[in-house]
Coordinates of C-alpha atoms in Angstrom, one line a residue:
Chain N
X1 CA 0.1 -0.1 0.0
X2 CA 2.6 2.4 1.1
X3 CA 4.7 1.6 -2.1
X4 CA 1.8 2.3 -4.5
X5 CA 1.1 5.6 -3.0
X6 CA 4.7 6.4 -3.4
X7 CA 4.6 5.4 -7.0
X8 CA 1.7 7.6 -7.7
X9 CA 3.4 10.6 -6.1
X10 CA 6.4 10.7 -8.4
X11 CA 5.0 8.7 -11.3
X12 CA 7.0 10.3 -13.9
X13 CA 10.4 10.0 -12.0
X14 CA 9.6 6.4 -11.2
X15 CA 8.7 5.5 -14.8
X16 CA 11.9 7.2 -16.1
X17 CA 13.9 5.2 -13.6
X18 CA 12.4 2.0 -14.4
X19 CA 12.2 2.3 -18.2
X20 CA 14.9 4.7 -19.0
X21 CA 16.7 2.6 -21.6
X22 CA 13.6 2.5 -23.7
X23 CA 13.2 6.3 -23.6
X24 CA 16.9 6.7 -24.5
X25 CA 16.1 4.6 -27.6
X26 CA 13.3 6.8 -28.8
X27 CA 15.5 9.9 -28.2
X28 CA 17.5 10.1 -31.5
X29 CA 14.5 9.7 -33.7
X30 CA 12.5 12.0 -31.7
X31 CA 15.3 14.5 -31.8
X32 CA 15.6 14.4 -35.5
X33 CA 11.8 14.7 -35.8
X34 CA 12.0 17.7 -33.5
X35 CA 14.7 19.5 -35.5
X36 CA 13.2 19.0 -39.0
X37 CA 9.4 18.8 -38.2
X38 CA 8.6 20.6 -34.9
X39 CA 11.3 23.4 -35.2
X40 CA 9.7 24.8 -38.5
X41 CA 6.3 25.1 -36.9
X42 CA 6.8 28.4 -35.2
X43 CA 8.0 29.5 -38.5
X44 CA 4.4 29.8 -39.4
X45 CA 4.5 33.4 -38.0
X46 CA 6.5 34.4 -41.2
X47 CA 3.2 34.2 -42.9
X48 CA 2.0 37.2 -41.0
X49 CA 5.4 39.1 -41.4
X50 CA 7.2 41.2 -43.9
X51 CA 10.0 38.7 -43.7
X52 CA 13.6 39.9 -44.3
X53 CA 17.0 38.2 -43.8
X54 CA 18.4 41.1 -41.5
X55 CA 15.6 40.9 -38.9
X56 CA 14.8 37.2 -39.7
X57 CA 12.0 36.0 -37.4
X58 CA 11.8 39.4 -35.7
X59 CA 10.5 41.0 -39.0
X60 CA 7.8 43.5 -38.9
X61 CA 4.2 42.2 -38.6
X62 CA 1.7 42.9 -41.4
X63 CA -1.3 41.0 -40.3
X64 CA -3.1 39.1 -43.1
X65 CA -1.6 41.2 -45.9
X66 CA 0.4 38.3 -47.3
X67 CA -2.7 36.1 -47.5
X68 CA -4.5 39.1 -49.2
X69 CA -1.7 39.5 -51.7
X70 CA -1.7 35.8 -52.6
X71 CA -5.4 35.4 -52.9
X72 CA -5.9 38.4 -54.9
X73 CA -3.1 37.4 -57.4
X74 CA -3.9 35.4 -60.4
X75 CA -1.6 32.6 -59.2
X76 CA -3.9 31.7 -56.4
X77 CA -6.7 30.2 -58.4
X78 CA -4.5 28.8 -61.1
X79 CA -2.1 27.0 -58.8
X80 CA -4.9 25.8 -56.5
X81 CA -6.9 24.5 -59.5
X82 CA -3.9 22.8 -61.1
X83 CA -2.9 21.1 -57.8
X84 CA -6.4 19.7 -57.1
X85 CA -6.9 18.8 -60.7
X86 CA -3.8 16.9 -61.0
X87 CA -4.1 15.3 -57.6
X88 CA -7.6 14.2 -58.1
X89 CA -6.8 12.7 -61.5
X90 CA -3.9 10.8 -59.8
X91 CA -6.1 9.5 -57.1
X92 CA -9.1 8.5 -59.4
X93 CA -7.1 6.9 -62.2
X94 CA -4.4 5.1 -60.1
X95 CA -7.1 3.5 -58.0
X96 CA -9.2 2.5 -61.0
X97 CA -6.4 0.9 -63.0
X98 CA -4.7 -0.6 -59.9
X99 CA -7.9 -2.4 -58.9
X100 CA -8.7 -3.4 -62.4
X101 CA -5.3 -4.8 -63.1
X102 CA -5.2 -6.5 -59.7
X103 CA -8.5 -8.2 -60.4
X104 CA -7.3 -9.3 -63.8
X105 CA -3.9 -10.5 -62.6
X106 CA -5.9 -12.6 -60.0
X107 CA -8.3 -14.1 -62.5
X108 CA -5.5 -15.0 -65.0
X109 CA -5.1 -18.8 -65.2
X110 CA -1.5 -18.8 -66.3
X111 CA 0.2 -17.9 -63.1
X112 CA 3.7 -17.6 -64.4
X113 CA 2.4 -14.8 -66.8
X114 CA 0.8 -13.2 -63.9
X115 CA 4.2 -13.0 -62.1
X116 CA 6.0 -11.8 -65.2
X117 CA 3.6 -8.9 -65.7
X118 CA 3.7 -8.0 -62.0
X119 CA 7.6 -7.7 -62.2
X120 CA 7.4 -5.7 -65.3
X121 CA 4.8 -3.2 -64.0
X122 CA 6.5 -2.7 -60.8
X123 CA 9.8 -1.6 -62.3
X124 CA 8.9 2.0 -63.0
X125 CA 8.2 2.5 -59.2
X126 CA 12.0 2.2 -58.6
X127 CA 13.0 5.0 -60.9
X128 CA 13.7 8.5 -59.6
X129 CA 11.6 11.5 -60.7
X130 CA 14.5 12.9 -62.6
X131 CA 14.6 9.8 -64.8
X132 CA 10.9 9.9 -65.3
X133 CA 11.3 13.5 -66.4
X134 CA 14.1 12.6 -68.8
X135 CA 12.1 9.8 -70.2
X136 CA 9.1 12.1 -70.6
X137 CA 11.1 15.0 -72.1
X138 CA 13.6 13.2 -74.2
X139 CA 12.1 9.8 -75.3
X140 CA 8.4 10.3 -75.5
X141 CA 7.7 13.9 -75.8
X142 CA 10.6 15.8 -77.4
X143 CA 9.8 18.2 -80.3
X144 CA 11.5 15.9 -82.8
X145 CA 12.0 12.2 -83.0
X146 CA 10.0 11.2 -79.9
X147 CA 7.9 8.2 -79.5
X148 CA 4.8 10.5 -79.4
X149 CA 5.6 12.2 -82.7
X150 CA 6.6 8.9 -84.2
X151 CA 3.0 7.7 -83.4
X152 CA 1.3 10.8 -84.6
X153 CA 3.5 10.4 -87.8
X154 CA 2.3 6.8 -88.2
X155 CA -1.4 8.0 -88.4
X156 CA -0.3 10.7 -90.8
X157 CA -0.5 13.7 -88.4
X158 CA 2.1 16.4 -88.4
X159 CA 4.7 16.5 -85.5
X160 CA 3.7 18.6 -82.5
X161 CA 6.1 21.1 -80.8
X162 CA 5.4 19.7 -77.4
X163 CA 7.5 22.2 -75.5
X164 CA 5.5 25.2 -76.7
X165 CA 2.0 23.6 -76.4
X166 CA 0.7 23.9 -72.8
X167 CA -2.6 22.1 -73.3
X168 CA -1.7 18.5 -72.9
X169 CA 0.9 18.7 -70.1
X170 CA -1.3 18.3 -67.2
X171 CA -2.4 15.1 -68.8
X172 CA 1.3 14.1 -69.6
X173 CA 2.1 14.6 -66.0
X174 CA -0.9 12.5 -64.9
X175 CA 0.1 9.8 -67.4
X176 CA 3.7 9.7 -66.3
X177 CA 2.5 9.4 -62.6
X178 CA 0.2 6.5 -63.4
X179 CA 3.1 4.8 -65.4
X180 CA 5.2 5.1 -62.3
X181 CA 2.8 4.1 -59.4
X182 CA 0.1 1.8 -60.9
X183 CA 2.2 -1.4 -60.6
X184 CA 3.0 -0.6 -57.0
X185 CA -0.7 0.1 -56.0
X186 CA -1.8 -3.0 -58.0
X187 CA 0.5 -5.1 -55.7
X188 CA -1.2 -3.6 -52.6
X189 CA -4.6 -4.5 -53.9
X190 CA -3.5 -7.8 -55.1
X191 CA -2.3 -8.5 -51.4
X192 CA -5.7 -7.6 -50.2
X193 CA -7.4 -9.8 -52.8
X194 CA -5.1 -12.8 -51.8
X195 CA -6.2 -12.1 -48.1
X196 CA -9.9 -12.7 -48.9
X197 CA -11.3 -15.9 -47.4
X198 CA -11.9 -18.4 -50.3
X199 CA -15.0 -19.7 -48.6
X200 CA -16.7 -16.5 -49.5
X201 CA -16.2 -17.1 -53.1
X202 CA -17.4 -20.7 -52.8
X203 CA -20.5 -19.7 -50.9
X204 CA -21.2 -17.2 -53.6
X205 CA -20.7 -19.9 -56.3
X206 CA -23.1 -22.3 -54.5
X207 CA -25.7 -19.5 -54.6
X208 CA -25.2 -19.4 -58.4
X209 CA -23.1 -16.4 -58.8
X210 CA -20.9 -16.4 -61.8
X211 CA -17.4 -15.2 -61.8
X212 CA -18.3 -11.7 -62.7
X213 CA -21.0 -11.6 -60.0
X214 CA -18.6 -13.0 -57.6
X215 CA -16.1 -10.1 -58.4
X216 CA -18.7 -7.4 -58.2
X217 CA -20.5 -8.7 -55.0
X218 CA -17.8 -10.3 -53.0
X219 CA -14.3 -9.0 -54.1
X220 CA -15.1 -5.3 -54.6
X221 CA -16.7 -4.8 -51.3
X222 CA -13.8 -6.8 -49.7
X223 CA -11.4 -4.4 -51.2
X224 CA -13.2 -1.3 -50.1
X225 CA -11.3 -0.9 -46.8
X226 CA -8.0 -1.0 -48.7
X227 CA -9.2 1.5 -51.2
X228 CA -10.5 3.7 -48.5
X229 CA -7.1 3.7 -46.5
X230 CA -5.2 4.3 -49.7
X231 CA -7.4 7.2 -50.4
X232 CA -7.3 8.7 -46.9
X233 CA -3.6 8.6 -47.0
X234 CA -3.5 10.6 -50.3
X235 CA -6.2 13.2 -49.4
X236 CA -4.2 15.0 -46.9
X237 CA -1.7 15.8 -49.7
X238 CA -4.4 17.1 -52.0
X239 CA -2.9 20.7 -51.9
X240 CA 0.6 19.4 -52.0
X241 CA 1.6 18.8 -55.7
X242 CA 3.8 16.0 -56.7
X243 CA 6.8 18.4 -56.7
X244 CA 9.6 16.1 -57.7
X245 CA 7.9 14.7 -60.7
X246 CA 6.2 17.9 -62.0
X247 CA 9.3 20.1 -61.5
X248 CA 11.6 17.5 -63.2
X249 CA 9.2 17.3 -66.2
X250 CA 8.2 21.0 -66.5
X251 CA 11.3 22.6 -64.8
X252 CA 11.3 26.4 -65.6
X253 CA 9.6 26.2 -69.0
X254 CA 7.2 29.2 -68.4
X255 CA 5.2 28.4 -71.6
X256 CA 3.8 25.4 -69.9
X257 CA 2.9 26.8 -66.5
X258 CA -0.7 27.6 -67.3
X259 CA -1.7 24.2 -67.0
X260 CA 0.9 22.6 -64.8
X261 CA 2.0 25.3 -62.3
X262 CA 1.0 23.7 -58.9
X263 CA 1.3 25.3 -55.5
X264 CA 4.6 23.6 -54.6
X265 CA 6.4 24.6 -57.8
X266 CA 5.1 28.1 -57.3
X267 CA 6.5 28.3 -53.8
X268 CA 9.8 26.8 -55.0
X269 CA 10.2 29.4 -57.5
X270 CA 9.3 32.2 -55.1
X271 CA 11.8 31.1 -52.6
X272 CA 14.7 30.4 -55.0
X273 CA 14.2 33.6 -56.9
X274 CA 14.0 35.4 -53.6
X275 CA 10.9 37.1 -54.4
X276 CA 8.3 37.3 -51.5
X277 CA 8.9 35.2 -48.3
X278 CA 5.8 36.4 -46.4
X279 CA 3.6 35.3 -49.3
X280 CA 5.2 31.9 -49.6
X281 CA 4.9 31.2 -46.0
X282 CA 1.3 32.3 -46.2
X283 CA 0.8 29.8 -49.1
X284 CA 2.5 27.1 -47.1
X285 CA 0.2 27.6 -44.1
X286 CA -2.8 27.6 -46.4
X287 CA -1.7 24.3 -47.8
X288 CA -1.2 22.8 -44.4
X289 CA -4.4 24.0 -42.9
X290 CA -6.6 22.7 -45.9
X291 CA -4.6 19.4 -45.9
X292 CA -5.2 19.0 -42.2
X293 CA -9.0 19.8 -42.6
X294 CA -9.2 17.3 -45.4
X295 CA -7.7 14.6 -43.5
X296 CA -9.8 15.2 -40.5
X297 CA -13.1 15.7 -42.5
X298 CA -12.6 12.7 -44.7
X299 CA -11.5 10.5 -41.6
X300 CA -14.7 11.8 -39.8
X301 CA -16.9 10.9 -42.8
X302 CA -15.4 7.4 -43.1
X303 CA -15.8 6.8 -39.4
X304 CA -19.3 7.8 -39.5
X305 CA -20.1 5.2 -42.2
X306 CA -17.6 2.4 -41.5
X307 CA -15.7 2.7 -38.3
X308 CA -13.2 -0.1 -39.0
X309 CA -11.9 1.6 -42.1
X310 CA -11.0 4.9 -40.6
X311 CA -7.4 5.9 -40.2
X312 CA -7.7 7.1 -36.6
Chain X
X1 CA -10.0 -26.3 -61.5
X2 CA -13.1 -25.6 -63.4
X3 CA -12.8 -26.1 -67.1
X4 CA -13.1 -23.0 -69.1
X5 CA -16.1 -22.5 -71.4
X6 CA -15.6 -20.8 -74.9
X7 CA -16.4 -17.4 -73.5
X8 CA -14.0 -18.1 -70.6
X9 CA -11.2 -18.6 -73.2
X10 CA -12.1 -15.4 -74.9
X11 CA -12.0 -13.5 -71.6
X12 CA -8.6 -15.1 -70.6
X13 CA -7.3 -14.0 -74.1
X14 CA -8.5 -10.5 -73.8
X15 CA -7.2 -10.3 -70.2
X16 CA -3.7 -11.5 -71.4
X17 CA -3.7 -8.9 -74.2
X18 CA -4.5 -6.0 -72.0
X19 CA -2.0 -6.9 -69.4
X20 CA 0.7 -7.6 -71.9
X21 CA 0.0 -4.2 -73.5
X22 CA 0.2 -2.5 -70.0
X23 CA 3.5 -4.5 -69.1
X24 CA 5.1 -3.5 -72.4
X25 CA 4.2 0.1 -71.9
X26 CA 6.0 0.0 -68.5
X27 CA 9.2 -1.2 -69.8
X28 CA 9.2 0.0 -73.4
X29 CA 10.8 3.5 -72.7
X30 CA 13.6 1.8 -70.9
X31 CA 14.5 -0.6 -73.7
X32 CA 14.2 2.3 -76.2
X33 CA 16.5 4.5 -74.0
X34 CA 19.0 1.6 -73.6
X35 CA 19.2 1.1 -77.3
X36 CA 19.6 4.8 -77.9
X37 CA 22.5 5.0 -75.3
X38 CA 24.4 2.3 -77.4
X39 CA 23.6 3.7 -80.8
X40 CA 25.5 6.5 -82.7
X41 CA 24.4 10.1 -82.3
X42 CA 23.9 10.3 -86.2
X43 CA 21.4 7.3 -86.2
X44 CA 19.3 9.1 -83.5
X45 CA 19.4 12.5 -85.3
X46 CA 18.5 10.9 -88.7
X47 CA 15.9 8.2 -87.7
X48 CA 14.8 9.1 -84.2
X49 CA 14.7 6.5 -81.4
X50 CA 14.5 2.9 -82.8
X51 CA 14.1 -0.5 -81.2
X52 CA 16.9 -1.6 -83.3
X53 CA 19.2 1.3 -84.1
X54 CA 20.8 1.6 -87.6
X55 CA 24.2 2.2 -86.2
X56 CA 25.7 1.0 -82.9
X57 CA 28.3 3.0 -81.0
X58 CA 29.8 2.8 -77.4
X59 CA 31.1 6.3 -77.6
X60 CA 28.5 7.7 -75.3
X61 CA 29.6 5.4 -72.4
X62 CA 33.2 6.1 -73.1
X63 CA 32.5 9.9 -72.8
X64 CA 30.6 9.5 -69.6
X65 CA 33.3 7.3 -67.9
X66 CA 35.8 10.0 -68.8
X67 CA 34.0 12.7 -66.9
X68 CA 35.3 13.1 -63.4
X69 CA 31.9 14.4 -62.2
X70 CA 30.5 11.0 -62.7
X71 CA 32.8 9.4 -60.1
X72 CA 32.3 12.3 -57.5
X73 CA 28.5 12.0 -57.9
X74 CA 28.6 8.3 -57.7
X75 CA 30.6 8.5 -54.5
X76 CA 28.2 11.1 -53.0
X77 CA 25.1 9.0 -53.9
X78 CA 26.6 5.9 -52.5
X79 CA 27.8 7.6 -49.3
X80 CA 24.5 9.3 -48.7
X81 CA 22.6 6.0 -49.4
X82 CA 24.7 3.8 -47.2
X83 CA 25.0 6.2 -44.3
X84 CA 21.4 7.6 -44.4
X85 CA 20.0 4.1 -44.7
X86 CA 22.0 2.6 -41.8
X87 CA 21.4 5.5 -39.5
X88 CA 17.6 5.7 -40.4
X89 CA 17.2 2.1 -39.9
X90 CA 18.8 2.1 -36.4
X91 CA 17.2 5.1 -35.0
X92 CA 13.8 4.3 -36.4
X93 CA 14.0 0.8 -35.4
X94 CA 15.0 1.6 -31.8
X95 CA 12.1 4.1 -31.6
X96 CA 9.7 1.6 -33.0
X97 CA 10.9 -1.2 -30.7
X98 CA 10.8 1.1 -27.6
X99 CA 7.1 2.1 -28.6
X100 CA 6.2 -1.6 -29.0
X101 CA 7.0 -2.5 -25.3
X102 CA 3.8 -2.5 -23.4
X103 CA 5.2 -1.7 -20.0
X104 CA 6.6 1.6 -21.3
X105 CA 4.2 4.0 -19.8
X106 CA 4.3 7.1 -22.0
X107 CA 4.7 5.3 -25.3
X108 CA 1.2 6.6 -26.6
X109 CA 2.2 10.2 -25.9
X110 CA 5.4 9.4 -27.9
X111 CA 3.3 7.9 -30.7
X112 CA 1.4 11.1 -30.8
X113 CA 4.6 13.2 -31.1
X114 CA 5.6 11.0 -34.0
X115 CA 2.0 11.1 -35.6
X116 CA 1.4 14.9 -35.7
X117 CA 4.0 15.6 -38.3
X118 CA 2.3 13.2 -40.6
X119 CA -0.8 15.3 -40.7
X120 CA 0.4 18.8 -40.1
X121 CA 3.5 20.6 -41.6
X122 CA 4.8 24.1 -41.2
X123 CA 5.2 24.4 -45.0
X124 CA 8.2 24.5 -47.3
X125 CA 9.6 28.0 -46.3
X126 CA 10.0 27.5 -42.5
X127 CA 11.5 24.1 -43.2
X128 CA 13.9 25.6 -45.6
X129 CA 14.8 28.4 -43.3
X130 CA 15.4 26.1 -40.3
X131 CA 17.7 24.0 -42.4
X132 CA 19.7 26.9 -43.9
X133 CA 19.5 29.7 -41.2
X134 CA 19.4 27.9 -38.0
X135 CA 21.1 24.5 -38.6
X136 CA 23.3 25.8 -41.4
X137 CA 23.2 22.6 -43.3
X138 CA 23.4 24.0 -46.8
X139 CA 26.2 22.8 -48.9
X140 CA 27.0 19.9 -46.4
X141 CA 26.5 16.2 -47.0
X142 CA 24.2 16.3 -43.9
X143 CA 21.6 18.3 -45.9
X144 CA 21.2 15.3 -48.1
X145 CA 21.0 12.8 -45.2
X146 CA 19.3 14.4 -42.1
X147 CA 16.0 15.7 -43.4
X148 CA 15.0 12.3 -44.6
X149 CA 16.2 10.3 -41.7
X150 CA 13.1 9.7 -39.7
X151 CA 10.0 8.8 -41.4
X152 CA 7.2 8.2 -38.8
X153 CA 5.4 5.8 -41.2
X154 CA 8.4 3.6 -41.1
X155 CA 8.6 3.9 -37.3
X156 CA 5.0 2.8 -37.0
X157 CA 5.5 -0.1 -39.6
X158 CA 8.4 -1.4 -37.4
X159 CA 6.5 -0.9 -34.2
X160 CA 3.6 -2.9 -35.3
X161 CA 5.9 -5.7 -36.5
X162 CA 7.9 -5.7 -33.3
X163 CA 4.7 -5.8 -31.2
X164 CA 4.0 -9.3 -32.7
X165 CA 7.2 -10.6 -30.9
X166 CA 6.0 -12.6 -27.8
X167 CA 6.8 -10.5 -24.7
X168 CA 7.9 -13.7 -22.8
X169 CA 10.8 -13.9 -25.2
X170 CA 12.0 -10.3 -24.3
X171 CA 11.4 -11.1 -20.6
X172 CA 13.4 -14.3 -20.5
X173 CA 16.3 -12.5 -22.3
X174 CA 16.3 -9.9 -19.7
X175 CA 16.0 -12.5 -17.0
X176 CA 19.2 -13.9 -18.4
X177 CA 20.9 -10.7 -18.0
X178 CA 20.7 -9.2 -21.4
X179 CA 20.4 -5.4 -21.5
X180 CA 17.7 -3.6 -23.5
X181 CA 20.2 -2.9 -26.5
X182 CA 21.5 -6.4 -26.3
X183 CA 18.0 -7.8 -26.6
X184 CA 17.1 -5.5 -29.4
X185 CA 20.2 -6.1 -31.6
X186 CA 20.7 -9.8 -30.6
X187 CA 17.2 -11.2 -30.5
X188 CA 14.6 -8.8 -32.1
X189 CA 16.5 -7.8 -35.2
X190 CA 17.4 -11.3 -36.2
X191 CA 13.8 -12.4 -35.6
X192 CA 12.5 -9.5 -37.8
X193 CA 14.4 -9.9 -41.1
X194 CA 11.3 -9.5 -43.4
X195 CA 10.5 -6.0 -42.1
X196 CA 14.1 -5.0 -41.7
X197 CA 14.8 -6.0 -45.3
X198 CA 11.8 -4.2 -46.7
X199 CA 12.4 -1.0 -44.7
X200 CA 16.0 -1.0 -45.7
X201 CA 15.0 -1.3 -49.3
X202 CA 12.5 1.5 -49.0
X203 CA 14.8 3.9 -47.3
X204 CA 17.7 3.0 -49.6
X205 CA 15.6 3.6 -52.7
X206 CA 14.4 6.9 -51.3
X207 CA 17.9 8.1 -50.6
X208 CA 19.4 6.8 -53.9
X209 CA 16.6 8.5 -55.9
X210 CA 16.5 11.7 -53.9
X211 CA 17.4 14.8 -55.8
X212 CA 15.2 17.5 -54.5
X213 CA 17.3 17.9 -51.3
X214 CA 20.3 18.8 -53.5
X215 CA 18.1 21.1 -55.5
X216 CA 17.2 23.0 -52.3
X217 CA 20.5 22.9 -50.4
X218 CA 23.5 22.1 -52.7
X219 CA 25.6 24.5 -54.8
X220 CA 28.8 22.7 -54.6
X221 CA 29.4 20.5 -57.7
X222 CA 31.5 18.3 -55.5
X223 CA 28.4 17.2 -53.4
X224 CA 26.0 16.6 -56.3
X225 CA 24.4 13.3 -55.9
X226 CA 24.0 11.3 -59.2
X227 CA 20.3 12.0 -59.8
X228 CA 20.9 15.8 -59.3
X229 CA 23.7 15.7 -61.8
X230 CA 21.5 14.2 -64.2
X231 CA 18.9 16.8 -63.5
X232 CA 21.5 19.6 -64.1
X233 CA 22.3 18.1 -67.5
X234 CA 18.6 18.1 -68.5
X235 CA 18.0 21.6 -67.1
X236 CA 20.9 23.1 -69.2
X237 CA 19.4 21.4 -72.2
X238 CA 15.9 22.9 -71.5
X239 CA 17.3 26.3 -71.0
X240 CA 19.0 26.2 -74.3
X241 CA 16.0 24.9 -76.0
X242 CA 13.7 27.6 -74.7
X243 CA 16.1 30.6 -75.2
X244 CA 17.7 29.2 -78.3
X245 CA 20.9 30.8 -76.9
X246 CA 23.7 28.4 -77.5
X247 CA 26.5 30.9 -76.7
X248 CA 29.6 29.0 -75.7
X249 CA 27.8 26.4 -73.9
X250 CA 28.2 23.0 -75.5
X251 CA 25.1 20.8 -75.4
X252 CA 26.0 17.3 -74.5
X253 CA 24.8 15.0 -77.2
X254 CA 21.6 13.0 -76.8
X255 CA 23.3 9.7 -76.3
X256 CA 25.7 11.1 -73.7
X257 CA 22.6 12.2 -71.6
X258 CA 21.0 8.8 -72.1
X259 CA 24.0 7.0 -71.0
X260 CA 24.2 9.0 -68.0
X261 CA 20.7 8.2 -67.2
X262 CA 21.3 4.6 -67.5
X263 CA 24.3 4.8 -65.1
X264 CA 22.1 6.2 -62.5
X265 CA 19.5 3.5 -62.8
X266 CA 22.0 0.8 -63.5
X267 CA 22.4 -0.4 -59.9
X268 CA 18.7 -0.5 -59.5
X269 CA 18.2 -2.5 -62.6
X270 CA 20.9 -5.0 -61.7
X271 CA 19.5 -5.4 -58.0
X272 CA 15.9 -5.5 -59.1
X273 CA 15.5 -9.2 -59.6
X274 CA 16.9 -9.9 -56.2
X275 CA 15.2 -7.3 -54.2
X276 CA 11.8 -7.2 -56.0
X277 CA 10.4 -10.0 -53.9
X278 CA 11.3 -8.4 -50.6
X279 CA 9.4 -5.5 -51.8
X280 CA 6.4 -7.4 -52.5
X281 CA 6.5 -9.2 -49.1
X282 CA 7.0 -5.7 -47.5
X283 CA 4.1 -4.2 -49.3
X284 CA 1.9 -7.1 -48.0
X285 CA 3.1 -6.6 -44.5
X286 CA 2.2 -2.8 -44.8
X287 CA -1.0 -3.3 -46.8
X288 CA -2.8 -6.1 -44.9
X289 CA -3.9 -4.4 -41.8
X290 CA -3.7 -6.2 -38.5

């Protein structure tokens, strides 16, 4: 009795004494996380300052002017629209093709062919964004000699000067992303399909369901939790463009910005060209808050309808 | 196995065709690029990229292997990948393990500390300023290693895996006098090979393919990783294309650029057949919840 009271009195000190090796083990990772994720957080105040490198974080405050400046500029709508447009297409088409291909791979009778296809489809996932950019710019869509113009030529179409033609580039970016990640997502869904209990299919077959009905009524509903988790994980980044891929494909080619400039590429240029730090910080805060609300909101919705599929 | 009906055969055939088409689309650019890298500059300029080039030449590779920047960049990439992966594995693994021990009282609070940065970030500018103005990491090798060192997602993945190790095993090891560290490195790690292999590959790949850190923080050509060097070559060419200004700048020939690209993905392609199955295993561990 005496001892338990003592424990309660200095619970923290006692716990530290008892389990200090474990807390020491957490320390390095926590310290790195603190430096690179928590230390920048107070930097959010820059969004409300007229930042300069002399006063640094003691720069004069300007209230909401930075937000006003960004949201009244033509860039606010354009970059937000492009970011959401590109990300939504990433999400919808990746899910669609990955689920479709996972089902097809599972239905395939020749198992060795299924293995070979998986290996080939997975390969692009291992390639860096720079290489993807290079393949897109130099092999598929250069102004002369590329695959795209060769195909157009095959159908009797004149070659297109891709680098001066902004219209198709949002779709080129989306296509490049799909090319890179569909194989990976396919394996995630294939793993979920393999995890489905065979008895469910057998029971459905006994009830007279044909293969197509089994897929539609048994397999797809069983895949829903995996689809929801993958979607939730990507929704938080809805306002965060796929910077590495987009920047390595478009770079600084201003002719193509109209359809491809996303918030992250805009912020990167603003920082590197030392334009307006207050505004970029405001944009960063806007991204984070909307991202946070999206994660929370969508998770709340999922929780309401299907508690087990929610992320937290 | 059920026998296929006629329509079943047709369905199988259509599925094969669709999958084959997609699989080929995934590797065709690589094959084409590889053929371009071993063909002569003239055959590309005259005929475009061809599956079987009209004229072969190894000049591009000879030129690439002569440039001293290649060796420097290769060294930087290998150093960053090896050091970064090892450090990351050790510190994330230790954190994950400590969080998996049930008698550690504040483990949920610590989990929360790791979880918050996954949903909420300060944005790129404060992050950039902390690294350059407070930690002064720009133009050091640490700028390429430290920012990517801790991924909360990997920590949680390992925590979940370590949590499946029976606690009796840990208790009996400690009863026999092994310290916490000894238990972790001597018993837990050898028992957790699948997750360790997977995480190693994920982190290693991320470090090897990283170029954005160099884009943000590195101006010194002696610290360019391989991917960033490749990016620089591409950026110069784009600039020349847009402005049309050649000046004194010599544009590297197409075959040279493509050969460089192949050298950056070479190690991955060579290792791919061996590591591919670990990745698949790892994705399964991560994907199938519980």
